[in-house]
Short mmCIF file of C-alpha atoms in Angstrom, two decimals:
data_model
loop_
_atom_site.label_atom_id
_atom_site.label_comp_id
_atom_site.label_asym_id
_atom_site.label_seq_id
_atom_site.Cartn_x
_atom_site.Cartn_y
_atom_site.Cartn_z
CA MET A 1 0.05 0.05 0.08
CA THR A 2 1.53 3.29 -1.15
CA TYR A 3 0.67 6.82 -1.56
CA PRO A 4 -1.17 7.82 -4.61
CA GLU A 5 1.22 8.87 -7.54
CA THR A 6 -0.85 12.09 -8.05
CA ASP A 7 -0.13 13.07 -4.45
CA LEU A 8 3.70 12.35 -4.65
CA ALA A 9 3.94 14.29 -7.84
CA HIS A 10 2.35 17.36 -6.21
CA ASN A 11 4.37 16.85 -3.07
CA ARG A 12 7.64 16.64 -5.04
CA ALA A 13 6.96 20.16 -6.37
CA GLY A 14 6.36 21.49 -2.86
CA ASN A 15 2.50 21.53 -3.09
CA LEU A 16 -0.48 19.60 -1.60
CA SER A 17 -2.57 17.66 -4.07
CA PRO A 18 -6.35 18.67 -4.49
CA ALA A 19 -7.24 15.20 -2.62
CA GLN A 20 -4.82 16.21 0.32
CA ILE A 21 -6.49 19.75 0.62
CA VAL A 22 -9.79 18.04 0.82
CA ARG A 23 -8.51 15.74 3.72
CA LEU A 24 -7.18 18.73 5.52
CA GLN A 25 -10.58 20.69 4.97
CA GLN A 26 -12.42 17.66 6.30
CA GLY A 27 -10.37 17.66 9.52
CA TRP A 28 -11.22 21.33 9.92
CA GLN A 29 -14.93 20.60 9.41
CA GLN A 30 -14.85 17.97 11.79
CA ALA A 31 -13.27 20.19 14.46
CA ALA A 32 -15.45 23.11 13.90
CA PRO A 33 -18.83 21.79 15.47
CA VAL A 34 -16.82 20.65 18.47
CA MET A 35 -15.29 24.03 19.01
CA GLY A 36 -18.52 25.75 18.26
CA GLY A 37 -20.40 23.74 20.91
CA PHE A 38 -17.71 24.60 23.29
CA GLY A 39 -18.16 28.30 22.53
CA LEU A 40 -21.83 28.08 23.10
CA ALA A 41 -21.30 26.32 26.34
CA LEU A 42 -19.15 29.22 27.37
CA MET A 43 -21.55 31.78 26.43
CA ALA A 44 -24.24 30.01 28.37
CA LEU A 45 -22.11 29.91 31.36
CA GLY A 46 -21.32 33.66 31.03
CA VAL A 47 -25.22 34.35 30.87
CA VAL A 48 -25.70 32.36 34.08
CA PHE A 49 -23.00 34.19 35.83
CA TYR A 50 -24.50 37.47 34.56
CA ALA A 51 -27.88 36.51 35.75
CA LEU A 52 -26.52 35.71 39.32
CA GLY A 53 -24.75 39.09 39.42
CA GLU A 54 -21.25 38.05 38.79
CA PRO A 55 -19.48 41.27 37.72
CA LEU A 56 -17.34 39.44 35.07
CA GLY A 57 -20.48 37.64 33.51
CA CYS A 58 -21.32 39.59 30.32
CA ALA A 59 -17.80 40.58 29.71
CA GLY A 60 -16.52 37.11 30.49
CA THR A 61 -18.84 35.90 28.02
CA TRP A 62 -17.57 38.01 25.34
CA ILE A 63 -13.90 37.40 26.18
CA PHE A 64 -14.48 33.71 25.92
CA ALA A 65 -16.37 33.98 22.64
CA GLY A 66 -13.45 36.17 21.40
CA LEU A 67 -10.74 33.67 22.38
CA LEU A 68 -12.94 30.89 20.73
CA GLY A 69 -13.23 32.96 17.65
CA LEU A 70 -9.28 33.50 17.56
CA LEU A 71 -8.82 29.82 17.95
CA LEU A 72 -11.22 28.99 15.12
CA TRP A 73 -9.80 31.81 12.82
CA GLY A 74 -6.18 30.35 13.61
CA ILE A 75 -7.07 26.97 12.60
CA ARG A 76 -8.77 27.91 9.38
CA ARG A 77 -5.81 30.19 8.54
CA ALA A 78 -3.44 27.23 8.97
CA VAL A 79 -5.55 25.20 6.51
CA ARG A 80 -5.48 28.07 3.98
CA GLN A 81 -1.63 28.48 4.55
CA ALA A 82 -1.10 24.83 3.90
CA GLN A 83 -2.86 25.12 0.54
CA ARG A 84 -0.40 27.89 -0.76
CA PRO A 85 2.18 26.63 -3.20
CA GLY A 86 5.67 25.72 -1.84
CA GLN A 87 4.37 24.61 1.64
CA VAL A 88 5.29 20.91 1.60
CA ALA A 89 8.90 20.17 2.68
CA ARG A 90 10.92 17.07 1.96
CA VAL A 91 13.29 15.28 4.46
CA GLU A 92 14.96 11.89 3.55
CA GLY A 93 15.95 9.56 6.41
CA VAL A 94 15.42 6.25 8.06
CA VAL A 95 11.82 6.07 9.52
CA ARG A 96 10.37 4.76 12.68
CA ARG A 97 6.61 4.68 13.53
CA LEU A 98 5.50 5.22 17.01
CA THR A 99 2.13 4.93 18.58
CA GLU A 100 1.40 6.90 21.68
CA GLN A 101 -1.35 7.14 24.05
CA ASP A 102 -2.53 10.33 25.79
CA ASP A 103 -5.76 10.83 27.64
CA GLY A 104 -7.30 7.72 26.09
CA GLN A 105 -6.49 8.90 22.40
CA THR A 106 -4.05 7.17 20.24
CA HIS A 107 -1.44 9.42 18.52
CA TYR A 108 0.63 8.15 15.31
CA ILE A 109 4.06 9.54 15.04
CA LEU A 110 6.71 9.27 12.49
CA GLU A 111 10.38 9.73 13.53
CA VAL A 112 12.70 10.60 10.55
CA ALA A 113 15.97 12.64 10.46
CA SER A 114 15.34 14.03 14.04
CA LEU A 115 11.89 15.08 13.30
CA ARG A 116 8.68 13.96 14.92
CA LEU A 117 5.67 14.17 12.63
CA ARG A 118 2.02 13.53 13.29
CA MET A 119 0.40 11.11 10.89
CA GLU A 120 -2.97 9.29 10.45
CA ALA A 121 -3.58 5.67 11.31
CA ASP A 122 -4.11 4.95 7.59
CA ASP A 123 -0.21 5.98 7.04
CA MET A 124 1.08 3.26 9.57
CA PRO A 125 0.82 0.24 7.01
CA ARG A 126 2.22 2.38 4.22
CA LEU A 127 5.62 2.82 5.88
CA THR A 128 8.34 0.39 7.04
CA ASP A 129 10.46 0.82 10.04
CA GLY A 130 14.14 1.01 9.38
CA ARG A 131 13.69 1.79 5.62
CA THR A 132 14.89 5.08 4.06
CA TYR A 133 12.35 7.44 2.63
CA TRP A 134 11.64 10.69 1.17
CA VAL A 135 9.09 12.09 3.69
CA TYR A 136 6.84 15.04 2.72
CA TYR A 137 5.36 17.10 5.39
CA LEU A 138 4.03 20.42 6.23
CA PRO A 139 6.70 22.23 8.38
CA ARG A 140 4.44 24.77 10.26
CA THR A 141 2.26 21.81 11.65
CA GLY A 142 4.51 18.86 11.72
CA TYR A 143 2.03 16.82 9.66
CA LEU A 144 2.90 13.90 7.23
CA VAL A 145 1.49 14.25 3.86
CA SER A 146 3.08 11.50 2.25
CA ALA A 147 6.29 9.49 1.75
CA GLU A 148 8.08 7.49 -0.90
CA PRO A 149 11.25 5.03 -0.70
CA ALA A 150 14.28 6.89 -1.26
CA PRO A 151 16.11 5.96 -4.47
CA GLY A 152 18.54 3.04 -3.89
CA SER A 153 17.01 2.04 -0.54
#
């Protein structure tokens, strides 16, 4: 199981493929409702504090809403930044796949040339520990986008 040649061709040129952009946008769309629900809960809490006479109630609600808005804006900006040409970097090295548990969640990590890159569970069977790869990733986020065996490996 390897990465699609169309993805690799775009990545070699330093860009994300259209399919990779869609995957990034889907990740954003999955996170937005959760964060939006969190924002509504914070606003409701602010209204309750205000009704109880808490002096920070209304201002606190707007502060929380503003912070949540900044968080959502930052995530959206990161996705758009990744879509710009020249955002994909390449590193060559021997890879090692890791699985880490944190608060009941499983995180998949790829170590290559002193970098620790985040990856999806689907990427695990595509890579072989101890083999040399050209690894394509987003430097700002440390996210693996694809990999291919290095020539001569």
